[in-house]
Amino acid sequence: MEKHLLKNGKELTIRLAKAEEAQEFLNYVNQCGKETDFLSFGKEGIGLNVEEEKKYFESFTDKNFMLVALVDNKIVGSCSLRTNESRMRLKHIGVLGITILKDYWGIGIGKSLILSAIEKGKKSGLTRIELLTRVDNEKAISLYKKLGFEIEGQLKNTVYIDGKYFDNYIMGLII
C-alpha cells in the first residue's frame, strides 16, 4: 500500500484491488464509462457481473494486476497491467489500462497510478509497457509522454462511438 499527497491536499492510497470489492469496483468503472468517451467502454460498462469481476481479481499475478486509487476510502481511479504469460515471446510486455473519475482528473492520481504500475511491473520482470490511447486524448498523451512513453504508431478506426470512428496511438515504454 502506498500513500501520496495530491495537488488538492487530499491523501491518495494506492493498493491492489480486492475480490471483495468487486461490486464497488463495477459501480466505479460504470461511472467512468458514463463520464468520458476516451475509454474502450461507455455507459454500458465493461460487460462483467460481480462474480466474473471477483474471479478476475482472484486471477492476479505479479505481472497481471489491478491497482486501485482511493481518496476518503472511495475508489476514484484504477490502473491495470496485463500480460500474455502463456506466450514465451510476449510475456515481457505489460499492457496498461487506466481509468479515473472525472472529478479527480488533473490532481496527480494518473501519474501516481502509472508510476506504481511501472514499478510493480519492473519488479516482476517486465521490460516493456504499452498502451492504446485515442489520438485526440491530449491530456493523457501529455502525461504518458512526461512519464517516458513514446508514440510508436497510429491505428486507424480502432474505436467506434455513435456512428464515428476514432484512431488510437500505440505508445510504449522500455523499462
Coordinates of C-alpha atoms in Angstrom, one line a residue:
M1 CA 0.0 0.0 0.0
E2 CA 1.3 3.5 -0.9
K3 CA 0.3 6.9 0.3
H4 CA 0.6 10.1 -1.7
L5 CA -0.4 13.7 -1.2
L6 CA -2.5 15.0 -4.1
K7 CA -2.4 18.6 -5.6
N8 CA -5.7 19.3 -3.8
G9 CA -4.2 18.4 -0.4
K10 CA -6.1 15.1 0.0
E11 CA -4.4 11.8 0.7
L12 CA -4.3 9.2 -2.0
T13 CA -3.9 5.5 -1.2
I14 CA -2.8 3.0 -3.9
R15 CA -3.1 -0.7 -3.4
L16 CA -4.1 -3.9 -5.2
A17 CA -7.8 -4.4 -5.9
K18 CA -9.5 -6.9 -3.7
A19 CA -12.1 -9.5 -4.8
E20 CA -14.4 -8.5 -2.0
E21 CA -14.8 -5.0 -3.5
A22 CA -15.9 -6.3 -6.9
Q23 CA -19.3 -4.6 -6.7
E24 CA -17.8 -1.3 -5.6
F25 CA -15.3 -1.6 -8.5
L26 CA -18.0 -2.3 -11.1
N27 CA -20.0 0.7 -9.8
Y28 CA -16.9 2.9 -10.1
V29 CA -16.0 1.7 -13.6
N30 CA -19.6 2.1 -14.8
Q31 CA -19.5 5.7 -13.6
C32 CA -16.2 6.2 -15.5
G33 CA -17.8 4.9 -18.7
K34 CA -20.6 7.5 -18.3
E35 CA -18.1 10.4 -17.9
T36 CA -15.9 10.2 -20.9
D37 CA -15.6 8.8 -24.4
F38 CA -11.9 8.2 -24.1
L39 CA -12.3 4.7 -22.7
S40 CA -12.8 1.4 -24.6
F41 CA -16.3 1.1 -23.0
G42 CA -19.1 3.6 -22.4
K43 CA -22.1 3.8 -20.2
E44 CA -22.8 0.1 -20.8
G45 CA -19.8 -0.7 -18.6
I46 CA -17.3 -3.4 -19.0
G47 CA -19.7 -6.3 -19.5
L48 CA -18.8 -8.3 -16.4
N49 CA -21.0 -9.3 -13.5
V50 CA -19.9 -9.3 -9.8
E51 CA -18.8 -13.0 -9.9
E52 CA -16.8 -12.6 -13.1
E53 CA -15.1 -9.5 -11.6
K54 CA -14.3 -11.4 -8.4
K55 CA -12.7 -14.2 -10.5
Y56 CA -10.7 -11.7 -12.5
F57 CA -9.4 -10.1 -9.2
E58 CA -8.6 -13.6 -7.9
S59 CA -6.6 -14.4 -11.0
F60 CA -4.0 -11.6 -10.4
T61 CA -0.3 -12.5 -10.5
D62 CA 2.8 -10.4 -10.1
K63 CA 2.6 -9.5 -13.8
N64 CA -1.2 -9.3 -14.1
F65 CA -2.8 -7.0 -11.6
M66 CA -5.2 -4.1 -10.9
L67 CA -4.2 -1.2 -8.7
V68 CA -7.0 1.0 -7.2
A69 CA -6.6 4.6 -6.1
L70 CA -8.6 5.6 -3.0
V71 CA -9.5 9.0 -1.7
D72 CA -11.5 9.1 1.5
N73 CA -11.8 5.3 1.2
K74 CA -13.6 5.7 -2.1
I75 CA -12.3 4.1 -5.4
V76 CA -11.5 7.1 -7.7
G77 CA -9.0 5.5 -10.0
S78 CA -7.6 2.2 -11.3
C79 CA -4.7 1.0 -13.3
S80 CA -4.1 -2.5 -14.7
L81 CA -1.2 -4.3 -16.2
R82 CA -2.0 -7.4 -18.2
T83 CA 0.5 -9.8 -19.8
N84 CA 0.3 -12.8 -22.1
E85 CA 2.2 -15.1 -19.7
S86 CA 1.4 -18.2 -21.8
R87 CA 3.4 -16.8 -24.8
M88 CA 7.1 -17.0 -24.1
R89 CA 8.0 -14.4 -26.7
L90 CA 5.5 -11.9 -25.3
K91 CA 5.4 -12.4 -21.6
H92 CA 7.9 -9.5 -21.0
I93 CA 5.2 -7.0 -22.2
G94 CA 2.6 -5.4 -19.9
V95 CA -0.4 -3.7 -21.4
L96 CA -1.5 -0.8 -19.3
G97 CA -5.1 0.4 -18.8
I98 CA -6.2 3.3 -16.6
T99 CA -9.4 5.0 -15.5
I100 CA -10.1 7.9 -13.2
L101 CA -13.3 9.5 -12.1
K102 CA -13.7 12.9 -13.9
D103 CA -14.0 14.8 -10.6
Y104 CA -10.4 13.6 -9.8
W105 CA -8.7 14.4 -13.1
G106 CA -5.7 16.7 -13.0
I107 CA -4.6 16.3 -9.4
G108 CA -1.9 13.7 -9.7
I109 CA -3.8 10.4 -9.5
G110 CA -3.0 9.2 -13.0
K111 CA 0.7 9.9 -12.6
S112 CA 0.9 8.1 -9.2
L113 CA -1.0 5.1 -10.5
I114 CA 1.1 4.7 -13.6
L115 CA 4.4 5.1 -11.7
S116 CA 3.2 2.5 -9.2
A117 CA 2.2 0.1 -12.0
I118 CA 5.5 0.6 -13.8
E119 CA 7.5 -0.1 -10.6
K120 CA 5.5 -3.2 -9.8
G121 CA 5.8 -4.4 -13.4
K122 CA 9.6 -3.8 -13.4
K123 CA 10.0 -5.8 -10.2
S124 CA 8.1 -8.7 -11.8
G125 CA 10.4 -8.8 -14.7
L126 CA 8.5 -6.8 -17.4
T127 CA 10.8 -4.9 -19.7
R128 CA 8.1 -3.1 -21.8
I129 CA 4.8 -1.5 -21.1
E130 CA 2.5 -0.4 -23.9
L131 CA -0.9 1.2 -24.1
L132 CA -3.5 2.5 -26.5
T133 CA -5.0 5.9 -26.3
R134 CA -7.2 7.9 -28.6
V135 CA -5.2 10.4 -30.8
D136 CA -7.4 13.2 -29.5
N137 CA -6.9 12.5 -25.8
E138 CA -4.4 15.3 -25.5
K139 CA -4.2 15.4 -21.6
A140 CA -3.5 11.7 -21.4
I141 CA -0.9 11.7 -24.2
S142 CA 0.9 14.6 -22.5
L143 CA 1.0 12.6 -19.2
Y144 CA 2.2 9.5 -20.9
K145 CA 5.0 11.4 -22.7
K146 CA 6.1 13.0 -19.4
L147 CA 6.4 9.5 -17.9
G148 CA 8.6 8.4 -20.8
F149 CA 6.1 6.7 -23.2
E150 CA 6.7 7.3 -26.9
I151 CA 4.1 7.2 -29.7
E152 CA 5.1 4.1 -31.8
G153 CA 2.3 4.2 -34.3
Q154 CA -1.3 5.1 -35.2
L155 CA -4.0 2.5 -35.5
K156 CA -6.9 3.6 -37.8
N157 CA -10.6 3.3 -37.0
T158 CA -10.0 1.4 -33.7
V159 CA -12.8 2.9 -31.7
Y160 CA -16.4 3.3 -32.8
I161 CA -18.7 5.6 -30.9
D162 CA -22.1 6.9 -32.1
G163 CA -21.5 6.3 -35.8
K164 CA -18.0 7.7 -35.8
Y165 CA -14.6 6.0 -35.9
F166 CA -11.6 7.3 -34.0
D167 CA -7.9 6.4 -34.3
N168 CA -5.7 5.2 -31.4
Y169 CA -2.0 5.7 -30.8
I170 CA 0.0 2.8 -29.5
M171 CA 2.5 4.1 -27.0
G172 CA 5.4 2.2 -25.5
L173 CA 7.9 2.4 -22.7
I174 CA 11.0 0.3 -22.3
I175 CA 11.7 -0.2 -18.6

